[in-house]
Amino acid sequence: MKLDAKIPAGPLEKKWDKHRFELKLENPSNRRKFNIIVVGTGLAGSSASATLAELGYNVKTFCLQDSPRRAHSIAAQGGINAAKNYQNDGDSIWRLFYDTIKGGDFRSREANVYRLAQVSNHIIDQCVAQGVPFARDYGGLLTNRSFGGAQVSRTFYSRGQTGQQLLLGAYRALSRQVASEQVTLYPRRDILELVVIDGRARGVVARNLITGEIESHSAHAVVLATGGYGNVYFLSTNAMASNVSTIFRAFRKGAYFANPCFTQIHPTCIPVHGKYQSKLTLMSESLRNDGRVWVPKHPGDKRAPHQIPESERDYFLERKYPSFGNLVPRDVASRNVKEQCDQGKGVGETGLAVYLDFADSIKREGKDSIAQKYDNLFQMYEKITAQNPYETPMMIYPAVHYTMGGLWVDYNLMTTVPGLFAIGEANFSDHGANRLGASALMQGLADGYFIIPNTLGGYLAGAHLNDVTVDHPAFRSAAQASLDRIQRLLSIKGKRTVDDFHKELGLIMWEYCGMSRNNAGLAEAKQLVHSLKKEFWDNAIVPGINEEFNQSLEKAGRVADFFEFSELMLSDALARKESCGCHFNENYQTEDNEALRDDENLCHVAAWEFGGEDKEPIFHKEPLSFENVELTQRSYK
Ligand SMILES: Cc1cc2nc3c(=O)[nH]c(=O)nc-3n(C[C@H](O)[C@H](O)[C@H](O)COP(=O)(O)OP(=O)(O)OC[C@H]3O[C@@H](n4cnc5c(N)ncnc54)[C@H](O)[C@@H]3O)c2cc1C
């Protein structure tokens, strides 16, 4: 299939308006004839469900948690970007667009990113109207802070709980529609299969997580807003429930998967402290507005931080990148932290940590001012490490955080399966090879509040769809396939826990497909994952039965998908014979260890098609063209 991104013609700044005008419309009284399934109630799914229902569509909304409010988005800390230029510091839609393209190391679509920057301003208005309590300055106006990869302050925030406050806003909008019966909520459901009829997405098969019942739901279109898949690495900053299953199942049904190997490793997380740990905790990038990153100048220096004089400290980000300092983008910061630790300058017991020090800003602004901005993050740090960051520098290390890869979508956010849309972190759309901080919330809400309500309407108005019911054979066979897989998992009856397999898989992926990769390691990892997958299907133990609340079974399905998906990630990483953004292949680097792109051969989106059971995926590419910005070597110096 030839990939058509359906990018509208015309000047960059007019594309979205022109496209919206040209999209077919469905009149208000007709909209109630359409049923739409939305999977996911994070910022992307909640905002989409609420807005589609507000327009009059009948929406069925699914999530894993007992309440939509518990979606992973609630964990987002530092803020959300928008090009409002309230600080009058030189920001503009163009600058947000440019920073995002550059931050993504020139591996994203100009048209999508420009639209994102345009829509960003409406998001802030929408959320303020909903009552989201963004931080305000002394005079009562909305205030901003800075995030990585930008030299302006454009990030709106609610202390270190921005995701929670935004999600409460979206949840309120969703609840209004639930109350008016325009949205039917299905919490505690695990979507196991996508149902495709006559080449179009027409429904899903779900498992009721409490009773084990397998349910089928039909619709005229399906929207996947199931978040990111960082948990493939076992340890990540993601919520424990974050997974790849729904989008991977859609991939197996014909949706192409784009750039699966683009994983963001966030530089500032609380370091791993033991082998029984199952979760890592983020310390928001916003902290680098005031915290300074440093290591001792001399390898092996084990003195306590306050015993190391200024002259023996290396503020390596400020030294190497004077223009952006501590606020270089995440991929650049993470690689530099690793480099310092590899040189033996890491601190703490394991040597896998660097300092994030607030002493200067506390001296400059006072403890109260720092507490006002970050106190909940400081408390979280102290609870986990038993160290007070107002007195001792934080110790931080990079950890898996976000996935830029996801289902391939065109400008309308539709996948290669007509009628199947992907929004939020579940798609690949806007961040190229590296996402800038505070841009995930922006993208999820842009997709949900402003883009999908237009483009999905355009699809429905032109699609001429018959009604289908769950009696259709495609539903019956998808439900049977789900049951068969569940029975297969339950009948392995081996000796090793699913968690144990997941941990080993995560270690392989971290070691060979993590912060840096190389061709030989990636090829070796493919063998390792393949044989571990085989062992999983021979020797995993999945206790209990289907007809009950069975978290082991739920997890087993996820890990089985992570295995197959890891193979796809490794194929993608191997095929991209360059370094770009977060994909740092040691075989391709500049003299000063920066990512070395190959724009001549690899300036494209890699979109993978399912090749069949135990077969290699099929590679397709969407060439990227840069007509408005110049393709240059990224520099933050
Ligand atoms: C600790 C942390 C802090 C962050 N801070 C920021 C920040 O300050 N700014 C920023 O821009 N970004 C931040 N991010 C990134 C951002 O939070 C996420 O990218 C974003 O919230 C994802 O939203 P989403 O709606 O796409 O998915 P999610 O919020 O992950 O929601 C996924 C939804 O899909 C449902 N789901 C998943 N699988 C299934 C299934 N199989 N069946 C049924 N339902 C399913 C879940 O139940 C859930 O409702 C942060 C990320 C982390 C981990």
XYZ file of C-alpha atoms and ligand atoms in Angstrom:
690
model
C 0.000 0.000 0.000
C 1.297 3.447 -0.866
C 1.258 5.667 2.177
C -0.667 8.868 1.641
C -0.358 11.306 4.520
C -3.142 13.422 2.959
C -1.329 16.643 3.732
C -3.415 19.507 2.356
C -1.891 21.669 -0.344
C -1.228 25.373 0.161
C 0.829 27.507 2.496
C 1.747 25.934 5.840
C -0.209 28.411 7.934
C -3.398 27.979 5.890
C -3.435 24.174 5.572
C -5.533 23.372 8.649
C -8.167 26.041 8.098
C -8.466 25.117 4.441
C -8.682 21.425 5.272
C -11.345 21.962 7.918
C -13.380 23.910 5.434
C -13.025 21.211 2.793
C -13.899 18.308 5.107
C -17.441 17.048 4.606
C -19.839 17.870 7.414
C -22.558 15.746 8.970
C -25.580 17.763 10.018
C -26.367 17.850 13.745
C -29.446 15.638 13.566
C -27.573 12.994 11.580
C -24.692 12.782 14.041
C -26.823 10.944 16.580
C -27.077 8.058 14.096
C -23.379 7.288 14.492
C -21.737 5.233 17.219
C -18.092 5.822 17.995
C -15.844 3.731 20.208
C -13.073 5.529 22.059
C -10.544 3.344 23.841
C -8.731 5.237 26.582
C -9.617 7.995 29.009
C -6.303 9.797 29.373
C -6.134 13.357 28.162
C -6.471 12.286 24.532
C -9.360 9.837 25.035
C -11.336 11.905 27.557
C -11.117 15.085 25.536
C -12.084 13.229 22.338
C -15.022 11.426 23.970
C -16.364 14.591 25.561
C -16.048 16.656 22.393
C -17.485 14.030 20.051
C -20.422 13.561 22.394
C -20.882 17.315 22.640
C -21.225 17.290 18.840
C -24.012 14.725 19.120
C -22.332 11.407 18.314
C -23.075 8.365 20.512
C -19.840 7.473 22.209
C -18.793 4.302 24.004
C -15.669 4.906 26.060
C -13.468 2.140 27.459
C -10.633 2.083 29.964
C -8.702 -0.315 32.148
C -9.099 1.593 35.387
C -12.142 1.735 37.661
C -12.501 5.428 36.851
C -11.480 7.370 33.737
C -9.758 9.776 36.097
C -7.101 7.211 36.927
C -5.624 7.112 33.420
C -1.886 7.496 33.276
C -2.168 11.153 32.161
C -2.861 12.001 35.770
C 0.839 11.475 36.488
C 2.021 14.246 34.183
C 3.946 16.755 36.210
C 5.675 19.705 34.647
C 3.334 21.413 32.225
C 1.839 21.961 28.812
C 3.272 24.110 26.031
C 1.460 26.772 24.053
C 2.593 29.584 21.803
C 0.710 32.340 23.635
C 3.815 34.508 24.056
C 2.447 35.859 27.341
C 6.013 36.481 28.471
C 6.716 38.612 25.404
C 10.039 36.834 25.107
C 9.985 36.229 21.373
C 7.687 33.220 21.218
C 5.299 32.631 18.344
C 3.464 29.819 16.571
C 6.381 29.670 14.184
C 8.922 29.348 16.995
C 7.004 26.539 18.702
C 6.754 24.825 15.326
C 10.454 25.280 14.649
C 11.559 24.168 18.131
C 9.424 21.021 17.819
C 10.750 20.104 14.371
C 14.330 20.711 15.515
C 13.787 18.966 18.860
C 12.486 15.913 16.954
C 15.724 15.976 14.930
C 13.873 16.610 11.655
C 11.958 13.372 11.614
C 8.400 14.704 11.855
C 5.910 16.155 9.380
C 5.967 19.912 8.986
C 2.204 20.177 8.391
C 1.236 18.249 11.532
C 3.640 20.119 13.749
C 2.550 23.510 12.470
C -1.080 22.623 13.141
C -0.126 21.525 16.648
C 1.518 24.879 17.327
C -1.544 26.715 15.975
C -3.990 24.710 18.055
C -1.847 24.960 21.213
C -3.275 28.391 22.017
C -6.883 27.174 21.870
C -6.059 24.409 24.355
C -5.081 26.900 27.039
C -8.291 28.901 26.464
C -10.366 25.727 26.600
C -8.748 24.530 29.820
C -8.948 27.912 31.518
C -12.650 28.027 30.618
C -13.029 24.619 32.267
C -11.452 26.014 35.414
C -8.072 24.285 35.241
C -6.017 26.093 37.900
C -2.898 27.039 35.952
C -0.231 28.861 37.938
C -0.606 32.627 37.946
C 1.817 35.441 38.686
C 1.488 38.019 41.422
C -0.847 40.137 39.277
C -3.140 37.178 38.599
C -2.090 36.539 34.992
C -1.164 33.085 33.760
C 2.524 32.468 34.213
C 4.991 30.225 32.398
C 8.199 28.349 32.849
C 10.783 26.928 30.471
C 11.251 23.404 29.230
C 14.019 21.718 27.299
C 14.867 22.623 23.723
C 13.373 26.119 23.965
C 14.843 29.511 24.764
C 11.458 30.998 25.660
C 9.064 30.363 28.559
C 5.916 28.831 27.077
C 4.979 26.114 29.532
C 1.699 26.502 31.470
C 1.583 24.487 34.672
C -0.157 23.648 37.917
C 2.787 23.083 40.252
C 4.055 19.563 39.515
C 0.511 18.218 38.988
C -0.422 19.587 35.595
C -1.652 16.257 34.213
C -3.973 15.773 37.160
C -5.542 19.202 36.808
C -5.943 18.921 33.031
C -7.443 15.471 33.394
C -9.931 16.716 35.978
C -10.995 19.353 33.437
C -11.434 16.765 30.680
C -13.123 14.372 33.091
C -15.648 17.013 34.050
C -16.469 17.548 30.360
C -16.743 13.776 29.934
C -18.946 13.369 33.005
C -21.375 15.937 31.660
C -21.827 13.739 28.592
C -22.114 10.580 30.673
C -24.883 12.250 32.670
C -26.726 13.166 29.490
C -26.277 9.586 28.228
C -24.317 10.697 25.184
C -21.318 8.733 26.459
C -21.574 5.215 27.863
C -18.613 4.366 30.045
C -17.054 0.913 30.149
C -14.427 0.966 32.891
C -12.427 -2.133 33.828
C -12.383 -3.393 30.232
C -9.314 -4.715 28.433
C -9.589 -4.347 24.660
C -8.298 -7.579 23.160
C -9.109 -7.292 19.460
C -10.038 -4.800 16.790
C -12.833 -5.939 14.475
C -12.410 -5.083 10.798
C -15.297 -5.622 8.365
C -15.012 -4.915 4.623
C -11.656 -3.318 5.288
C -13.003 -0.832 7.850
C -12.722 -0.687 11.639
C -16.179 -1.565 12.974
C -15.703 -2.516 16.610
C -13.736 -4.147 19.373
C -13.699 -7.223 21.554
C -13.183 -6.502 25.254
C -12.588 -8.597 28.352
C -14.442 -7.514 31.460
C -11.587 -7.423 33.955
C -13.845 -8.216 36.911
C -15.841 -11.141 35.514
C -13.725 -12.336 32.601
C -16.687 -12.040 30.266
C -15.784 -11.479 26.616
C -17.885 -8.671 25.113
C -18.256 -7.392 21.570
C -19.056 -3.791 20.695
C -19.790 -2.450 17.223
C -19.455 1.120 15.968
C -19.065 3.221 12.854
C -15.529 4.230 13.802
C -12.947 3.377 16.460
C -10.530 5.781 18.131
C -7.535 4.375 19.997
C -6.159 6.610 22.744
C -4.341 3.953 24.706
C -1.145 5.830 25.547
C 2.496 4.811 25.270
C 4.348 1.519 25.494
C 7.438 2.419 27.564
C 6.690 -0.497 29.877
C 8.149 -2.823 27.264
C 11.368 -2.033 29.192
C 9.769 -3.261 32.463
C 11.228 -0.308 34.381
C 9.878 3.051 33.263
C 8.209 6.172 34.597
C 4.895 5.047 33.062
C 1.928 3.824 35.064
C 2.016 0.081 35.658
C -0.998 -0.436 33.367
C 0.524 1.322 30.346
C 0.902 -1.207 27.532
C 1.142 -1.767 23.806
C -1.601 -4.374 23.463
C -4.420 -2.509 21.768
C -2.273 -0.753 19.186
C -0.269 -3.916 18.621
C -3.466 -5.916 18.053
C -4.533 -3.211 15.578
C -1.131 -3.572 13.878
C -1.841 -7.274 13.460
C -5.151 -6.319 11.827
C -3.550 -4.070 9.206
C -2.689 -0.765 10.888
C 0.929 0.182 10.128
C 3.230 0.915 13.062
C 5.481 3.961 12.691
C 8.976 4.417 14.128
C 8.524 1.819 16.907
C 12.147 2.167 18.066
C 11.845 5.878 18.948
C 11.782 5.729 22.742
C 12.425 8.736 24.919
C 14.742 8.270 27.866
C 14.133 11.102 30.321
C 17.290 12.466 31.953
C 15.937 13.253 35.407
C 14.462 10.270 37.226
C 15.174 8.789 40.616
C 17.856 6.154 39.940
C 17.189 2.429 40.175
C 17.912 1.361 43.743
C 17.326 -2.381 43.830
C 16.508 -5.395 41.768
C 13.002 -5.858 43.165
C 11.855 -2.466 41.953
C 9.027 -2.381 39.423
C 8.570 1.347 38.809
C 10.741 4.412 38.326
C 9.812 7.924 39.396
C 10.208 11.000 37.264
C 11.575 14.256 38.604
C 10.021 16.710 36.162
C 12.102 18.512 33.569
C 10.712 21.741 35.002
C 13.193 21.265 37.853
C 15.985 22.072 35.416
C 14.679 25.656 35.312
C 16.280 26.067 38.724
C 18.354 22.940 39.341
C 21.920 22.667 38.030
C 23.239 19.326 36.834
C 26.801 18.442 37.858
C 29.290 15.658 38.617
C 32.665 15.714 40.376
C 35.451 16.574 37.938
C 37.533 13.591 38.992
C 36.371 10.036 38.323
C 35.814 7.963 41.464
C 35.391 11.024 43.743
C 33.188 9.622 46.514
C 33.068 12.693 48.774
C 29.659 13.968 49.859
C 28.431 16.746 47.518
C 28.894 19.588 50.012
C 32.549 18.536 50.473
C 33.293 19.016 46.801
C 34.343 22.646 46.167
C 33.007 24.590 43.169
C 36.360 24.336 41.399
C 36.107 20.526 41.437
C 32.583 20.319 40.010
C 31.725 19.944 36.352
C 28.409 21.520 35.322
C 28.759 19.569 32.128
C 25.535 20.634 30.378
C 26.229 24.318 30.981
C 29.846 23.798 29.850
C 29.030 21.898 26.660
C 25.813 23.652 25.631
C 26.131 27.283 26.775
C 23.090 28.472 24.762
C 20.604 26.026 26.315
C 22.522 24.930 29.432
C 20.582 22.566 31.668
C 17.568 22.854 29.388
C 18.911 20.990 26.383
C 16.406 18.490 24.990
C 16.003 15.189 26.775
C 17.893 12.987 24.340
C 20.937 15.264 24.531
C 20.812 15.534 28.343
C 20.355 11.786 28.842
C 23.251 10.855 26.591
C 25.507 13.303 28.394
C 24.524 11.949 31.805
C 25.317 8.431 30.621
C 28.631 9.603 29.194
C 29.660 11.123 32.545
C 28.710 7.954 34.413
C 30.510 5.776 31.844
C 33.628 7.874 32.554
C 33.382 6.961 36.244
C 32.107 10.352 37.396
C 28.687 9.087 38.430
C 27.712 9.580 42.069
C 25.850 7.580 44.698
C 26.359 3.942 45.614
C 25.952 2.562 42.097
C 27.776 5.372 40.278
C 24.732 5.599 38.011
C 23.552 9.060 39.034
C 24.431 12.746 38.706
C 23.492 15.677 40.935
C 20.597 18.086 40.336
C 21.414 20.908 42.695
C 19.111 23.701 43.872
C 21.550 25.431 46.233
C 22.158 28.409 43.908
C 18.493 29.043 43.183
C 17.571 28.732 46.873
C 20.293 31.271 47.663
C 19.052 33.553 44.879
C 15.270 33.295 45.324
C 14.785 31.825 48.786
C 13.444 28.448 49.820
C 9.800 29.608 49.761
C 9.952 30.582 46.127
C 11.423 27.200 45.156
C 8.824 25.430 47.306
C 6.017 27.290 45.582
C 7.137 25.932 42.239
C 8.169 22.401 43.079
C 7.226 21.423 46.617
C 5.186 18.335 45.690
C 8.124 17.038 43.620
C 10.555 17.702 46.471
C 8.247 15.858 48.872
C 7.978 12.919 46.477
C 11.760 12.779 46.200
C 12.211 12.869 49.964
C 9.605 10.132 50.547
C 11.365 7.818 48.112
C 15.013 8.531 48.953
C 14.843 9.813 52.559
C 16.987 12.798 51.482
C 15.893 16.400 51.700
C 16.561 18.078 48.327
C 16.381 21.560 49.883
C 19.590 20.594 51.732
C 21.292 17.930 49.589
C 21.324 17.850 45.798
C 18.941 15.362 44.189
C 20.526 12.346 42.552
C 19.053 11.583 39.156
C 19.584 9.211 36.234
C 17.852 8.691 32.874
C 14.890 6.323 32.584
C 12.444 5.202 29.918
C 9.637 7.733 29.795
C 7.761 8.228 26.531
C 7.353 6.605 23.147
C 7.388 8.754 20.032
C 6.595 5.682 17.930
C 2.979 4.597 17.558
C 0.377 3.751 14.971
C 1.025 5.486 11.677
C -1.653 8.104 11.051
C -2.300 10.521 8.219
C -3.054 14.233 8.649
C -6.591 13.241 9.726
C -5.127 11.013 12.467
C -6.538 7.988 10.649
C -4.467 4.806 10.499
C -4.041 2.609 7.426
C -7.282 0.853 8.444
C -10.127 3.144 7.338
C -12.300 4.133 10.283
C -9.537 3.443 12.818
C -8.034 6.577 14.339
C -5.172 6.896 16.828
C -4.620 9.906 19.060
C -2.351 11.006 21.913
C 0.748 8.973 22.740
C -0.700 5.996 20.847
C 0.085 7.583 17.487
C 3.443 8.669 16.100
C 2.323 11.961 14.718
C 4.166 15.020 15.892
C 7.386 14.487 17.795
C 9.757 12.917 15.295
C 12.745 11.243 16.914
C 12.505 13.126 20.200
C 9.627 14.820 22.007
C 10.179 18.161 23.720
C 9.087 18.412 27.340
C 5.495 19.579 27.946
C 4.507 18.750 24.375
C 2.771 15.409 25.014
C -0.102 17.009 26.909
C -0.339 19.623 24.191
C -0.532 16.960 21.479
C -3.001 14.716 23.330
C -5.387 17.595 23.939
C -4.932 19.042 20.447
C -5.865 15.645 19.016
C -8.819 15.128 21.339
C -10.412 18.571 21.628
C -9.640 20.055 18.235
C -8.502 17.662 15.525
C -10.374 14.382 15.772
C -13.821 16.020 16.153
C -13.280 17.559 12.712
C -11.514 14.761 10.879
C -13.611 11.896 12.204
C -16.725 13.823 11.201
C -15.256 14.213 7.725
C -14.702 10.447 7.509
C -18.221 9.561 8.646
C -19.813 12.054 6.300
C -18.104 10.507 3.294
C -17.974 6.818 4.197
C -21.514 5.503 3.450
C -21.370 2.837 6.140
C -23.899 0.037 6.622
C -24.961 -0.760 10.126
C -23.263 -3.869 11.500
C -24.165 -5.790 14.634
C -22.086 -7.969 16.912
C -23.710 -11.028 15.308
C -21.513 -10.483 12.279
C -19.104 -13.445 11.798
C -16.115 -11.079 12.127
C -17.133 -10.339 15.743
C -17.661 -14.016 16.483
C -14.269 -14.996 15.134
C -12.486 -12.102 16.918
C -14.134 -13.106 20.213
C -13.169 -16.739 19.626
C -9.571 -15.747 18.836
C -9.429 -13.817 22.125
C -10.761 -16.786 24.085
C -8.340 -19.162 22.377
C -5.420 -16.949 23.304
C -6.587 -16.732 26.913
C -6.869 -20.525 27.079
C -3.425 -20.882 25.541
C -1.926 -18.604 28.202
C -3.715 -20.405 31.043
C -2.666 -23.817 29.809
C 1.101 -23.210 29.645
C 1.351 -24.171 33.320
C 5.106 -23.675 33.464
C 7.372 -22.641 36.344
C 8.456 -19.057 35.710
C 6.325 -16.036 36.560
C 5.205 -13.640 33.861
C 6.866 -10.811 35.781
C 10.169 -12.642 35.697
C 9.964 -12.931 31.921
C 8.995 -9.285 31.637
C 11.983 -8.237 33.757
C 14.404 -10.197 31.581
C 12.853 -8.835 28.405
C 13.123 -5.312 29.830
C 16.797 -5.775 30.648
C 17.552 -6.991 27.115
C 15.750 -4.026 25.601
C 17.435 -1.538 27.961
C 20.868 -3.003 27.321
C 20.629 -3.275 23.532
C 17.879 -0.889 22.439
C 18.002 1.769 25.175
C 19.894 5.031 25.472
C 22.424 3.931 22.903
C 22.415 1.061 20.444
C 24.714 -0.482 17.887
C 24.148 -2.761 14.920
C 25.783 -5.850 16.440
C 23.916 -5.468 19.737
C 20.565 -5.016 18.030
C 21.070 -8.161 15.966
C 22.043 -10.085 19.100
C 19.004 -8.747 20.963
C 16.729 -10.111 18.246
C 18.020 -13.608 18.925
C 17.752 -13.153 22.692
C 14.166 -11.890 22.530
C 13.174 -14.616 20.135
C 14.402 -17.414 22.371
C 12.987 -15.794 25.518
C 9.614 -15.507 23.776
C 9.763 -19.201 22.985
C 10.576 -20.000 26.602
C 7.667 -17.792 27.720
C 5.166 -19.858 25.725
C 6.708 -23.095 27.115
C 7.395 -22.194 30.707
C 5.328 -19.255 31.981
C 2.912 -19.798 34.818
C -0.409 -18.010 34.665
C -2.437 -18.936 37.739
C -6.226 -18.810 38.088
C -9.009 -18.920 35.525
C -10.540 -16.530 33.023
C -13.907 -16.142 34.776
C -12.600 -14.065 37.659
C -10.611 -10.935 38.482
C -7.243 -12.281 37.354
C -4.417 -9.760 37.137
C -1.871 -12.436 36.287
C -3.834 -13.299 33.177
C -4.197 -9.641 32.250
C -0.451 -9.153 32.613
C 0.367 -12.315 30.673
C -1.511 -11.003 27.632
C 0.396 -7.751 27.827
C 3.796 -9.413 28.152
C 3.037 -11.771 25.260
C 2.408 -8.665 23.145
C 5.545 -6.956 24.482
C 7.599 -9.898 23.229
C 6.351 -9.655 19.666
C 6.469 -5.899 19.786
C 10.097 -5.888 20.980
C 11.012 -7.810 17.863
C 9.361 -5.079 15.798
C 11.258 -2.372 17.706
C 14.547 -4.139 17.091
C 13.811 -4.551 13.367
C 13.035 -0.853 13.159
C 16.182 0.157 15.055
C 18.295 -2.086 12.840
C 16.768 -0.665 9.663
C 17.467 2.932 10.671
C 21.172 3.069 9.929
C 21.734 6.549 11.314
C 21.450 8.304 14.634
C 18.650 10.805 15.139
C 17.170 12.204 18.342
C 16.672 9.446 20.846
C 17.768 6.753 18.403
C 21.482 6.935 19.079
C 23.311 4.224 17.193
C 26.972 4.251 18.259
C 27.936 3.307 14.713
C 26.729 6.704 13.477
C 27.997 9.663 15.497
C 29.830 12.932 14.905
C 33.352 13.517 16.197
C 31.963 15.068 19.366
C 29.530 12.207 19.978
C 26.385 13.879 18.692
C 23.749 12.041 16.617
C 24.757 11.742 12.943
C 21.740 11.694 10.642
C 21.639 10.393 7.098
C 19.189 12.783 5.476
C 19.880 11.504 2.016
C 18.663 7.992 2.710
C 16.695 8.094 5.932
C 14.664 11.280 5.996
C 11.457 9.316 6.320
C 8.919 7.816 8.672
C 9.397 4.056 8.885
C 5.961 2.419 8.775
C 5.802 -1.317 9.386
C 3.129 -3.698 8.193
C 2.383 -6.978 9.976
C 3.992 -9.709 7.891
C 2.197 -12.726 9.390
C 2.788 -15.043 12.336
C 6.530 -15.451 13.042
C 7.368 -13.582 9.853
C 9.428 -10.420 9.477
C 7.362 -7.211 9.312
C 7.175 -5.451 5.956
C 8.870 -2.084 5.665
C 7.213 0.963 4.074
C 8.327 4.522 4.183
C 6.728 7.923 4.123
C 9.338 10.371 2.824
C 9.523 13.612 4.794
C 10.005 16.851 2.956
C 11.099 20.073 4.548
C 9.872 23.054 2.581
C 9.673 25.597 5.365
C 12.651 24.824 7.589
C 16.160 23.960 6.558
C 17.432 20.467 7.298
C 20.494 21.190 9.407
C 22.655 19.388 11.948
C 20.948 20.073 15.271
C 23.017 22.207 17.614
C 22.236 23.390 21.135
C 25.653 24.867 21.711
C 5.594 10.637 35.195
C 5.241 11.315 33.912
C 5.161 12.693 33.852
C 4.833 13.331 32.666
N 4.768 14.695 32.640
C 4.430 15.313 31.480
C 4.327 16.734 31.430
O 4.512 17.439 32.414
N 3.998 17.303 30.245
C 3.773 16.577 29.114
O 3.457 17.157 28.074
N 3.829 15.222 29.161
C 4.155 14.582 30.300
N 4.232 13.219 30.324
C 3.754 12.444 29.162
C 2.228 12.423 29.168
O 1.759 12.299 30.491
C 1.641 11.288 28.347
O 2.256 11.231 27.094
C 0.155 11.526 28.137
O -0.491 11.766 29.361
C -0.484 10.333 27.445
O -1.871 10.581 27.355
P -2.814 9.643 26.530
O -4.186 10.173 26.677
O -2.278 9.457 25.164
O -2.695 8.198 27.248
P -2.846 7.750 28.777
O -3.020 8.872 29.701
O -1.716 6.798 28.997
O -4.193 6.940 28.789
C -4.316 5.668 28.199
C -5.731 5.195 28.380
O -5.919 4.011 27.592
C -6.519 2.998 28.380
N -6.034 1.706 27.898
C -4.754 1.332 27.650
N -4.721 0.058 27.225
C -5.996 -0.374 27.216
C -6.596 -1.606 26.898
N -5.876 -2.658 26.486
N -7.933 -1.714 27.028
C -8.692 -0.661 27.454
N -8.166 0.538 27.746
C -6.843 0.673 27.627
C -6.067 3.289 29.796
O -6.962 2.714 30.701
C -6.114 4.816 29.803
O -7.421 5.242 30.064
C 4.581 12.570 31.511
C 4.678 11.183 31.555
C 5.024 10.559 32.742
C 5.192 9.072 32.742
